[in-house]
Coordinates of C-alpha atoms in Angstrom, one line a residue:
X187 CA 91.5 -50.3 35.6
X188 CA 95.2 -50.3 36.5
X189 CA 97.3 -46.9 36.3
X190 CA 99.0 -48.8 33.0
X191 CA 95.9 -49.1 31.2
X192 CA 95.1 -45.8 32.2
X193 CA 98.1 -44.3 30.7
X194 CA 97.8 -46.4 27.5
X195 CA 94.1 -45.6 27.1
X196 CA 94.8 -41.6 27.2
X197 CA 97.3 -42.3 24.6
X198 CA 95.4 -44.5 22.2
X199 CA 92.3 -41.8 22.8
X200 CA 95.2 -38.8 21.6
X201 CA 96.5 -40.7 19.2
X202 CA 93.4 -41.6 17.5
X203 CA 91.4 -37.8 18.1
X204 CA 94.2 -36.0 17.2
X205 CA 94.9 -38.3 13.6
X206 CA 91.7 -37.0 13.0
X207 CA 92.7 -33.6 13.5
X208 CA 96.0 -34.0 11.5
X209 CA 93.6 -35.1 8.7
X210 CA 91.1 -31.8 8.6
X211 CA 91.6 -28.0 8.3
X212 CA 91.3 -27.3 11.6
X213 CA 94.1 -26.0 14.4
X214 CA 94.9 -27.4 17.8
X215 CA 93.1 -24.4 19.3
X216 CA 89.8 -25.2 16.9
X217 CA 89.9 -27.9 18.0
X218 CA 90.8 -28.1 21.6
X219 CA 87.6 -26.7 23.4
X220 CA 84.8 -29.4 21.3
X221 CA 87.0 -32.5 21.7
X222 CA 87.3 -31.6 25.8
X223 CA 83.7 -31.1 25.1
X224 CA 83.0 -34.8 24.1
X225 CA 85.1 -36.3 27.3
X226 CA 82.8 -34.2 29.0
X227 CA 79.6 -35.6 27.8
X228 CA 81.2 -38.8 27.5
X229 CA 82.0 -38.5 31.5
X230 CA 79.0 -37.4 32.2
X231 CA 76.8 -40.3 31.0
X232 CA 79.1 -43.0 33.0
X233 CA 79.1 -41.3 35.6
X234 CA 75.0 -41.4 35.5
X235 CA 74.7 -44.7 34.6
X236 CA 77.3 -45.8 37.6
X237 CA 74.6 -43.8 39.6
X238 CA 71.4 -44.6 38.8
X239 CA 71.4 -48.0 40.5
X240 CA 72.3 -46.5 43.5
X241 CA 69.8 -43.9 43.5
X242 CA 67.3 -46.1 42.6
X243 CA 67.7 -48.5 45.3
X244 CA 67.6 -45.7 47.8
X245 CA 64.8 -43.8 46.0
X246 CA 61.7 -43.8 48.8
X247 CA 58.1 -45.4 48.2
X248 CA 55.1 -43.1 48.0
X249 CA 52.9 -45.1 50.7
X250 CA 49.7 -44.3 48.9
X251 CA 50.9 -45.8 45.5
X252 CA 53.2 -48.2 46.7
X253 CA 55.8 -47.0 43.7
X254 CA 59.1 -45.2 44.2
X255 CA 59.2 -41.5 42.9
X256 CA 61.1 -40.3 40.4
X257 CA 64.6 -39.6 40.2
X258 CA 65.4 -36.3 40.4
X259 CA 68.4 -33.9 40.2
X260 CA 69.1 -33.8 44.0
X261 CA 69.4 -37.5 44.0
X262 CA 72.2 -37.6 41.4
X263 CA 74.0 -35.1 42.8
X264 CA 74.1 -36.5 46.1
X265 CA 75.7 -39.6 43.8
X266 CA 78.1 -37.5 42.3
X267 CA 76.6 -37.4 39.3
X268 CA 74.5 -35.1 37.0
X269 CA 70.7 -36.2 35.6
X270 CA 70.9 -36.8 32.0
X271 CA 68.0 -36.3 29.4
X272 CA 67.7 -38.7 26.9
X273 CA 69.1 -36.4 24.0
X274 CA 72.0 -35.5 25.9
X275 CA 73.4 -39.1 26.3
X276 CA 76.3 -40.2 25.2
X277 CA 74.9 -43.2 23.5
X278 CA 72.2 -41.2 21.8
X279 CA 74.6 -39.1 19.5
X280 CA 76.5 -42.0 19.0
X281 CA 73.5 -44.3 17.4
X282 CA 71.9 -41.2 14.8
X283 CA 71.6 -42.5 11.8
X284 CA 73.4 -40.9 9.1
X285 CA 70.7 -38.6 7.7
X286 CA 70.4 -36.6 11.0
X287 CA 72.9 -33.6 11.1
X288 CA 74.7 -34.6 13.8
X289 CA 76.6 -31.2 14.8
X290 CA 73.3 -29.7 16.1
X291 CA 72.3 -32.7 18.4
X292 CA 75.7 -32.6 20.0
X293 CA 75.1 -28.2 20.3
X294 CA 71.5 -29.2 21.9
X295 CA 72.8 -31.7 24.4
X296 CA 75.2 -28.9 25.1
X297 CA 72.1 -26.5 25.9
X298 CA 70.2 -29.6 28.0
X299 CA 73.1 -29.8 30.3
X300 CA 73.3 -26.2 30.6
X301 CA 69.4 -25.6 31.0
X302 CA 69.6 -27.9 34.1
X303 CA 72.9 -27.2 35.9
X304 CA 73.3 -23.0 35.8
X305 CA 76.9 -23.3 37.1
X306 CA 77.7 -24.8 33.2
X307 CA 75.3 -21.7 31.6
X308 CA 77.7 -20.2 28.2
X309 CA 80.8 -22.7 29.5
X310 CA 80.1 -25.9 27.4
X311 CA 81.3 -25.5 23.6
X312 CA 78.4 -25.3 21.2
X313 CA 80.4 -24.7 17.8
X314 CA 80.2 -28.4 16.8
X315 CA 78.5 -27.2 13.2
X316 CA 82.5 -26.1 12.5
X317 CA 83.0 -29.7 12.3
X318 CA 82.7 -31.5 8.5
X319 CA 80.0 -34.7 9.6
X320 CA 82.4 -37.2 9.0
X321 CA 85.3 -35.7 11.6
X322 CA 82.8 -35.4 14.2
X323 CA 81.5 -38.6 13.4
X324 CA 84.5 -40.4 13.7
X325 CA 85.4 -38.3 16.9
X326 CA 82.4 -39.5 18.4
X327 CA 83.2 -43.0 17.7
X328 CA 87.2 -42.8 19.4
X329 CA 84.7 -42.1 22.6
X330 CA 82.7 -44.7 22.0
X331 CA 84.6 -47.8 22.3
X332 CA 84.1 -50.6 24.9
X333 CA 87.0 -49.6 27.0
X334 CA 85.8 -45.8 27.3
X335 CA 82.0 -46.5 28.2
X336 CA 83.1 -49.2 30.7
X337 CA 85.5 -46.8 32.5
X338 CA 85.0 -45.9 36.1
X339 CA 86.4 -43.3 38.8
X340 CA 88.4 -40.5 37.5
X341 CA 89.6 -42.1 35.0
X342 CA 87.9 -39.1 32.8
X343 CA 89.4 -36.6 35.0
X344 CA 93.0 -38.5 34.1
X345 CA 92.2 -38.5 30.5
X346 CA 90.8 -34.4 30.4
X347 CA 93.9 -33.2 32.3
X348 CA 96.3 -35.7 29.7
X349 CA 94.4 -33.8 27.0
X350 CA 94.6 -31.0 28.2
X351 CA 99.0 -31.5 28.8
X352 CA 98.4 -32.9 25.0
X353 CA 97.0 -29.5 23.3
X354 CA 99.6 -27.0 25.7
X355 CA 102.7 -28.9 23.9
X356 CA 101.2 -28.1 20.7
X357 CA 100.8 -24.4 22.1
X358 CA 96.8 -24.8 21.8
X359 CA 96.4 -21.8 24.0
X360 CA 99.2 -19.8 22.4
X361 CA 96.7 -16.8 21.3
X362 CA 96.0 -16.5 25.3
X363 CA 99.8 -16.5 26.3
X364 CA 99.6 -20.5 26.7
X365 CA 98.7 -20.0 30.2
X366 CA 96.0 -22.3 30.5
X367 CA 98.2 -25.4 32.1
X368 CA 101.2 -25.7 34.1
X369 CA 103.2 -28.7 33.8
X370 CA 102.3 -31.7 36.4
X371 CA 105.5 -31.9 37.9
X372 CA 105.3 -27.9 39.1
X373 CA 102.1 -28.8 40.5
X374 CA 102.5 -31.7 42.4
X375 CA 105.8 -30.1 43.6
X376 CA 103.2 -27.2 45.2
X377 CA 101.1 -29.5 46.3
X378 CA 103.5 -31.9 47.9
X379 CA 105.3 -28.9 50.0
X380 CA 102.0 -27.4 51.1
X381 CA 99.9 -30.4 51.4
X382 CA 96.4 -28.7 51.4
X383 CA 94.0 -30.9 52.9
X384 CA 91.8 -29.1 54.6
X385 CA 89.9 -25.3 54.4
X386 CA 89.8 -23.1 52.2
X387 CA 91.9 -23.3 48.9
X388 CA 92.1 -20.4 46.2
X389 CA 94.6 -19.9 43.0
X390 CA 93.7 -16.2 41.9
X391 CA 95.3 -17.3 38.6
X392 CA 93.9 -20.4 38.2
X393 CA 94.0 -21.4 34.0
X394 CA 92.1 -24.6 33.8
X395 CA 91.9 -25.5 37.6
X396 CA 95.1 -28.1 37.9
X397 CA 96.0 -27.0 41.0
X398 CA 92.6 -28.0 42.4
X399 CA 92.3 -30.9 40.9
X400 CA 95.8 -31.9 42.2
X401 CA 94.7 -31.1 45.4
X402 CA 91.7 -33.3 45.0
X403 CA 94.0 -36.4 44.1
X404 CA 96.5 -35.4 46.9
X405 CA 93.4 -35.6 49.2
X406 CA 92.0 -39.1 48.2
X407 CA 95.6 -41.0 48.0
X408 CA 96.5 -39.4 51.4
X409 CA 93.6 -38.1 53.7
X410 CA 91.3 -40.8 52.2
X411 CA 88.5 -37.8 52.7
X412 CA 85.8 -36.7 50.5
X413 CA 87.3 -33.6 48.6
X414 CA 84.5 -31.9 48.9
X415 CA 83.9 -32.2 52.7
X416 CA 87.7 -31.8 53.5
X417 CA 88.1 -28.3 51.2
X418 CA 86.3 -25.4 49.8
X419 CA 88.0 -24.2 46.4
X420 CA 88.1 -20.7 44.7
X421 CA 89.6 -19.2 41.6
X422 CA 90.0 -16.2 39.6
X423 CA 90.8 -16.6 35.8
X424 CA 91.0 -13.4 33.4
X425 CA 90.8 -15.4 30.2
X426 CA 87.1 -16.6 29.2
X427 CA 88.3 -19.5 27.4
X428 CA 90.5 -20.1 30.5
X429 CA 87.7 -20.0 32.6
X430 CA 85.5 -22.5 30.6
X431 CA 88.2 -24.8 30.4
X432 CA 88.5 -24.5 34.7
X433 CA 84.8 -25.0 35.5
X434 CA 84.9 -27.9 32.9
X435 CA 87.9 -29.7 34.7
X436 CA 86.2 -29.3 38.1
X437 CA 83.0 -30.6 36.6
X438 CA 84.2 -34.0 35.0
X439 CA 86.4 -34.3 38.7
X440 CA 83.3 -33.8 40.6
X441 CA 84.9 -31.3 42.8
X442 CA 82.6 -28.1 43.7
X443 CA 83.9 -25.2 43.6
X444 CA 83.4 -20.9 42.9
X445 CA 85.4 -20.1 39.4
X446 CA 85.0 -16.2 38.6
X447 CA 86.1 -14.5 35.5
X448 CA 88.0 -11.2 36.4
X449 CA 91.0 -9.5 36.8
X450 CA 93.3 -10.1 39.6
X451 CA 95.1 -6.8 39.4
X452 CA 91.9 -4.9 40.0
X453 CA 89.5 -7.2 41.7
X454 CA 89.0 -9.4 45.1
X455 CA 86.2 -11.3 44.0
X456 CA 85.8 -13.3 46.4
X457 CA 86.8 -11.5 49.3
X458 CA 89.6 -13.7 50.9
X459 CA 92.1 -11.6 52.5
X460 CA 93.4 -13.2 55.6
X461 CA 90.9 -16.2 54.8
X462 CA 92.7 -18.8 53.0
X463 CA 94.3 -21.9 54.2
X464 CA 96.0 -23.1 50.8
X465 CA 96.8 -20.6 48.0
X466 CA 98.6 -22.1 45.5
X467 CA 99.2 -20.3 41.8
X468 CA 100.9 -20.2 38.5
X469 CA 100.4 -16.5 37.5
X470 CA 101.7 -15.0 34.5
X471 CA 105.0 -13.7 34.8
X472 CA 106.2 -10.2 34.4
X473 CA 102.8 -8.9 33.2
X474 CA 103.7 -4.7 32.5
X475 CA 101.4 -2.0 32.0
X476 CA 99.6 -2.4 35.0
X477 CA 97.5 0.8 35.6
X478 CA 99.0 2.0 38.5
X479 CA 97.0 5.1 39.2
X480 CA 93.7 2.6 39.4
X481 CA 91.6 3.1 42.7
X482 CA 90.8 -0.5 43.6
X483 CA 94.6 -1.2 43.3
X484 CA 95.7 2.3 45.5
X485 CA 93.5 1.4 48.3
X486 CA 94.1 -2.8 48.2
X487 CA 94.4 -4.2 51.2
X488 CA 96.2 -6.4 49.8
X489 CA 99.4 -4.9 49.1
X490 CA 100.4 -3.9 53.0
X491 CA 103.9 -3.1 51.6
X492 CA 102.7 -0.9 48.9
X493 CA 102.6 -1.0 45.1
X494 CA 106.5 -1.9 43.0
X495 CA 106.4 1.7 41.7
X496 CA 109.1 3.0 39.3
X497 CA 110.5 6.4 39.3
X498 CA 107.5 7.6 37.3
X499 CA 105.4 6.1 39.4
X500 CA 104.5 3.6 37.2
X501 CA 104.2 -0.1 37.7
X502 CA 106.5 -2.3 35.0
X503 CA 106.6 -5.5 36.6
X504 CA 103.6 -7.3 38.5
X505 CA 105.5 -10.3 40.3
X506 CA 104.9 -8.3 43.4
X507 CA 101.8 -7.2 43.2
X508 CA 100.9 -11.3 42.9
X509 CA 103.5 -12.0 45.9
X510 CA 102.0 -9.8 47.9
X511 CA 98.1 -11.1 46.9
X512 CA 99.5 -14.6 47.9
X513 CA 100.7 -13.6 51.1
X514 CA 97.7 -11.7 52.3
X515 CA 95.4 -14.1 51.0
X516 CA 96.8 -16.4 54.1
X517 CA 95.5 -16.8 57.4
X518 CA 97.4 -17.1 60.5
X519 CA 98.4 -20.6 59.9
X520 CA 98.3 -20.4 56.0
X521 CA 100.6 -21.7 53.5
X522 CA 101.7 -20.9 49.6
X523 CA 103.5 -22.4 46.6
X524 CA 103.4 -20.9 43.6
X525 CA 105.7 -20.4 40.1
X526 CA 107.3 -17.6 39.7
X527 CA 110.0 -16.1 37.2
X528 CA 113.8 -16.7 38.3
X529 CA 114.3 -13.0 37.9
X530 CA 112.2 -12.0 41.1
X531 CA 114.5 -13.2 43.4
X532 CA 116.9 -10.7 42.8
X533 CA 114.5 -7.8 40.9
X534 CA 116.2 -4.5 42.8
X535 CA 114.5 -1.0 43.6
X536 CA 110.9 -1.1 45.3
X537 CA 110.8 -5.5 44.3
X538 CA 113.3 -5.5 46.6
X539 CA 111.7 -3.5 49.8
X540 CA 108.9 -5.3 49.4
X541 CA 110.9 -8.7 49.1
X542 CA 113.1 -7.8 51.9
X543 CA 109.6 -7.2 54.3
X544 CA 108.0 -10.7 52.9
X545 CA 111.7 -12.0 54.2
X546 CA 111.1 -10.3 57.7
X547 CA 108.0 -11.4 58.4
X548 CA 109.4 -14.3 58.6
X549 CA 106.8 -16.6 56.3
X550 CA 108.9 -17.2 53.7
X551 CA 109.7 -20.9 54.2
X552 CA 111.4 -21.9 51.0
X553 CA 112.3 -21.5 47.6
X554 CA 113.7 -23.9 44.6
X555 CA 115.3 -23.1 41.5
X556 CA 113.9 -25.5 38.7
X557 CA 115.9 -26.1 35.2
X558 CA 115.0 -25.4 31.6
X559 CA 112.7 -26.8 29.7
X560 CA 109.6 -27.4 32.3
X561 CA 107.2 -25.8 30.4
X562 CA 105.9 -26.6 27.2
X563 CA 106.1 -23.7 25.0
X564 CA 108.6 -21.6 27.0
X565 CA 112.4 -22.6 28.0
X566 CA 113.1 -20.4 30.5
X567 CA 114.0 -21.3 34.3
X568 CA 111.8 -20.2 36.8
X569 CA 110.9 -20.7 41.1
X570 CA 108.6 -22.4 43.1
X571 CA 108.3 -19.7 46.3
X572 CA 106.7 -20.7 49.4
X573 CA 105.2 -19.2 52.0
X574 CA 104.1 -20.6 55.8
X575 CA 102.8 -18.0 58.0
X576 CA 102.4 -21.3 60.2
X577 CA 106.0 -21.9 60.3
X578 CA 107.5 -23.6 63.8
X579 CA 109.4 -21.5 66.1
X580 CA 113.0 -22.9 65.1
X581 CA 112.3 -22.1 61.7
X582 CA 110.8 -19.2 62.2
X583 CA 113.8 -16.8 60.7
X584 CA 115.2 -19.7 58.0
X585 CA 114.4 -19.9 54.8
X586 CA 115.0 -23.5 52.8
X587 CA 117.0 -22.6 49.8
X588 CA 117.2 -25.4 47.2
X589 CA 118.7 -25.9 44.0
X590 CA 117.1 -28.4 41.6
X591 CA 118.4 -27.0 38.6
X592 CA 119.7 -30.3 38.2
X593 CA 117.1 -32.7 39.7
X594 CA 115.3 -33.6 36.0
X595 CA 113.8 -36.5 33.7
X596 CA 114.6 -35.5 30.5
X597 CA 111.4 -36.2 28.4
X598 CA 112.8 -35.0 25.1
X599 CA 115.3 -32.9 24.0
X600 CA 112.8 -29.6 24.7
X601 CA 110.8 -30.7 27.7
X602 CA 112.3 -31.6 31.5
X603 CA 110.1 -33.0 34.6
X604 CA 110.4 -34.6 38.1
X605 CA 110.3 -38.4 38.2
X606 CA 108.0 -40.0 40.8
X607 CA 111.3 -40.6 43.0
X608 CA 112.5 -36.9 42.5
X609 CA 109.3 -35.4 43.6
X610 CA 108.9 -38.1 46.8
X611 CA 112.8 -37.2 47.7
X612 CA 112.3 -33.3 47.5
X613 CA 109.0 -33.0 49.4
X614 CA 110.5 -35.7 52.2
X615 CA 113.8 -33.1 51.9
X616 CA 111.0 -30.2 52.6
X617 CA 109.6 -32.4 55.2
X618 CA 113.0 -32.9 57.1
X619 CA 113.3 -29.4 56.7
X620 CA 110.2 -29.0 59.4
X621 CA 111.4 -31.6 61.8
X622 CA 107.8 -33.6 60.2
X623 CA 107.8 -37.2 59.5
X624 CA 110.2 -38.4 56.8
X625 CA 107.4 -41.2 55.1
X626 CA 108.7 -42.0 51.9
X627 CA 112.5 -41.1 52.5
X628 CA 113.3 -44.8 53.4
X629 CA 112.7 -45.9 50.1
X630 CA 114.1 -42.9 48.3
X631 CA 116.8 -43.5 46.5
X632 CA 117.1 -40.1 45.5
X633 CA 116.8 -38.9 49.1
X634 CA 119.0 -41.6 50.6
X635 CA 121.7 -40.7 47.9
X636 CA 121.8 -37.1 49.0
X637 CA 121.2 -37.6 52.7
X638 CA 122.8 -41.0 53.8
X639 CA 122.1 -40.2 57.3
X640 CA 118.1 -39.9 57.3
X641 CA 117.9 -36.6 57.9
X642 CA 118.4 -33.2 56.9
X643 CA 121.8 -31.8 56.4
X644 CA 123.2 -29.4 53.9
X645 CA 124.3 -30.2 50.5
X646 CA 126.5 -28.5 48.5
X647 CA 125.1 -27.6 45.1
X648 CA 121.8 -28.7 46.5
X649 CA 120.1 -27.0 49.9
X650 CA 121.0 -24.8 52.5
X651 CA 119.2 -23.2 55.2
X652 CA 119.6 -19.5 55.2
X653 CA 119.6 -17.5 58.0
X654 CA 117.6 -14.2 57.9
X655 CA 121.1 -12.5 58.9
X656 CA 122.8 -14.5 55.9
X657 CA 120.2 -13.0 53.6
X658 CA 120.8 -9.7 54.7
X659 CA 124.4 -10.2 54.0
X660 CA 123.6 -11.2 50.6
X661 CA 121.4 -8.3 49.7
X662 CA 118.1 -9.9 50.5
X663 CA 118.5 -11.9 47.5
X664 CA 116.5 -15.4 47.2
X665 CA 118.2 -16.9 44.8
X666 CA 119.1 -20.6 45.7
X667 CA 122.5 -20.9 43.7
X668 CA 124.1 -18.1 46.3
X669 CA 123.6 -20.4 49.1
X670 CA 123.7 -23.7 48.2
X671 CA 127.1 -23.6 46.5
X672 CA 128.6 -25.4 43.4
X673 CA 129.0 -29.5 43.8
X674 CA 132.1 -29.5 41.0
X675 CA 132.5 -33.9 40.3
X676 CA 135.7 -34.8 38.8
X677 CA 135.6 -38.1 36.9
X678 CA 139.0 -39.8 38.7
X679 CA 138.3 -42.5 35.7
X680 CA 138.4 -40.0 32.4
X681 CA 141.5 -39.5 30.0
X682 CA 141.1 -35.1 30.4
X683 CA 144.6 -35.3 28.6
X684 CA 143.8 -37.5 25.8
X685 CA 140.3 -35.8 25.0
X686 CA 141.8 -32.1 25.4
X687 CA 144.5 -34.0 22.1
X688 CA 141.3 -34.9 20.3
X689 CA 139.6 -31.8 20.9
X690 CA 142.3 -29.6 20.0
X691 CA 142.5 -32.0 16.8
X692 CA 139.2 -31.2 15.9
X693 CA 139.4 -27.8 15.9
X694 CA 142.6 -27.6 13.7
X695 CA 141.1 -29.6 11.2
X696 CA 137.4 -26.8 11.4
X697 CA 140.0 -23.9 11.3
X698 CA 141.4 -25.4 8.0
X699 CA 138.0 -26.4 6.4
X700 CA 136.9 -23.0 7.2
X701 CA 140.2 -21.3 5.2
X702 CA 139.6 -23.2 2.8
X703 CA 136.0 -22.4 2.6
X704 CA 136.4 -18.7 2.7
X705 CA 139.2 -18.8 0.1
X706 CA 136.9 -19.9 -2.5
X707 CA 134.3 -17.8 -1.3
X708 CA 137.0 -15.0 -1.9
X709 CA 137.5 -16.2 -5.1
X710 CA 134.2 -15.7 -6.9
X711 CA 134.3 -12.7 -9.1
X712 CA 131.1 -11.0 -8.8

């Protein structure tokens, strides 16, 4: 199946599942966690059938009986693929006859899957009897169609994560703070300027798990290595939903991996400081009352350059507290991307001690300013930070600053993202940046616009390198649009005189519409 009809199945699926929606009582959020559910279950029986004949080919015979064994869970799983009963097949929900209540065969295939693969225990949905027979009958049906039980590969993994993209533009996860997806272009941005292929990977804010399954993808199209070979992934999620939703995702992508439910404020669940090659993150941003007096969090070794403290010794902003988490979670050679809110890089008082240590360490490699309009239910602009404790000698005490406030696609009139070109001419930008192999760049037009020459070179209104001493001189701040400068184009070709007439037109003629307005208004006797 070609990318296309990838992209056009996802939206014939949304379209169809979510007319159904439109049609019953039920929210986005209702319905959210039981239709992910079905592309689950849906997933998981191609995925089997794709397997069996494979396992059974290499399935051994028992000498005495001269007959193969039977299959069992190992063998699937070393195929990629779970072991199915009967009544938790796809196809057997989609042929029960109409008598049969249909709501609790879909809750017990639920339970089957769980009762053989403990990871999934409590994370499948099982509230299917919320569902009026006909919806889910129908539902199952949009799942059911030639084009869905022949598909093969990830194309499941496409369509959850499309979903998934789907249900955060309606704000689906608005009563968790709509913090269960970050948009795909923030992502692949992080994951193009990192480029984790290898070790240990961890997002202790990880929502539904895009950042590893970006990862995943990143490693297949480039390193052409079995993900789960080439990395190990962890993740921390405080929301339960959140966290069903993550070990869901890695599921249907087949990617193994240690999703735990807790607080990242007060925890280290899995014990990673100074372990991780890859952490990558969208945390919440500017999360207050934070329990500063807390024990775990006064003796974390985590925060070498101490807690953001207020006067009162209380903690009102915890953008440092995760910078700090990101940068300790690294080893020697690690690196970092992660989202953070535009305000941190230039928040004063104890932020900025801390920030001005992060910048003398020398590991912070770069940081871009991204527009408006990026995230679904938010408008705010917001930084990607990164950090590379790895970072070559030259560029040891620079700091990339780049300003991509207006590098966009415009979607629609409320949402912004990087084209394919923009996010291939930034990361071979970052790339030049390290002295690494340009790759794509020769075919960027985007790249070859900015940098004519091949290589890197400032831009005004678009990067700069930063010296340590230049920060300084600016107050430590990290704010891109210091550095980089404004690019002011003046259209040679437009009539300024003749439209600064017209404009100045147009606003006599408001002004005398408005006196006229306000007269009468003036006028009515009350």
């Amino acid at each position: 199946m070609t990318q296309d009809n990838i992209k056009k199945l996802e939206i014939e699926l949304w379209d169809a599942a979510d007319d159904l929606r439109a049609n019953s009582k039920l929210t986005a959020g209702e319905y959210k966690d039981p239709l992910l559910g079905l592309v689950l279950l849906r997933f998981a029986q191609n995925r089997f059938e794709d397997a069996k004949i494979e396992v059974e080919k290499k399935l051994p015979i028992n000498p005495r009986t001269g007959k193969k064994r039977e299959a069992n869970k190992g063998d699937y799983a070393g195929a990629g693929a779970m072991l199915i009963a009967k009544k938790a097949k796809y196809d057997y929900l989609a042929d029960l006859p109409e008598g049969e209540n249909i709501a609790e065969a879909i809750n017990n295939a639920m339970k089957l899957i769980e009762a053989e693969y403990p990871d999934l225990e409590g994370i499948l949905p099982k509230s299917y009897q919320e569902f009026d027979d006909k919806l889910l009958r129908d539902l199952v049906r949009v799942f059911n169609k030639d084009a869905v039980k022949n598909a093969k590969g990830d194309v499941f993994g496409r369509i959850y994560e499309f979903f998934l993209m789907k249900f955060s533009m309606q704000g689906a996860g608005a009563q968790e703070g709509g913090e269960f997806f970050t948009p795909p272009s923030l992502v692949n941005l992080i994951v193009n300027f990192i480029q984790p292929d290898h070790g240990i990977v961890h997002d202790p804010a990880c929502g539904s798990g895009g950042m590893f399954v970006q990862t995943a993808h990143f490693i297949t199209d480039h390193e052409h290595k079995n993900v789960n070979e080439a990395i190990t992934v962890y993740g921390t999620e405080l929301k339960s939903n959140n966290t069903r939703l993550a070990k869901m995702n890695l599921a249907i992508h087949g990617i193994e991996g240690k999703i735990i439910e807790s607080n990242s404020f007060y925890t280290n669940p899995h014990n990673l400081t100074g372990k991780c090659d890859f952490v990558m993150a969208n945390p919440p941003f500017n999360v207050d009352k934070i329990d500063a007096k807390n024990k775990f969090l006064a003796d974390d070794d985590r925060l070498p350059f101490g807690a953001p403290l207020t006067g009162k010794g209380t903690i009102s902003n915890g953008n440092y507290l995760w910078m700090q988490y990101f940068h300790s979670y690294l080893n020697e050679t690690g690196r970092a991307g992660f989202v953070m809110a535009s305000s941190a890089t230039d928040a004063g008082n104890a932020e900025k001690l801390i920030r001005q240590k992060l910048i003398e360490s020398g590991d912070v490699e770069c940081i871009v300013a991204i527009s408006n309009n990026f995230f679904y239910t938010r408008s705010l602009p917001c930084h990607v930070w990164f950090f590379n404790k790895g970072k070559k000698a030259e560029n040891k005490d620079e700091v990339l600053m780049i300003d991509a406030r207006n590098t966009f696609n415009k979607v629609s009139t409320t949402i912004n993202d990087f084209s394919n070109e923009h996010l291939e001419g930034l990361t071979a930008l970052m790339n030049a940046f390290r002295g690494d192999d340009l790759g794509v760049s020769k075919d960027n037009s985007w790249f070859n616009e900015h940098f004519p020459k091949g290589k890197y070179q400032d831009v005004e209104g678009l990067c700069k390198i930063a010296t340590i001493e230049e920060i300084k001189e600016q107050d430590y701040s990290l704010t891109p649009g210091r550095y980089v400068g404004v690019k002011v184009d003046i259209d040679m070709d437009f009539d300024y005189k003749t439209r600064m007439t017209e404009i100045h037109t147009e606003l006599a003629k408001l002004n005398t519409e408005a006196n006229s307005l306000m007269k009468q208004i003036q006028a009515v006797k009350l």
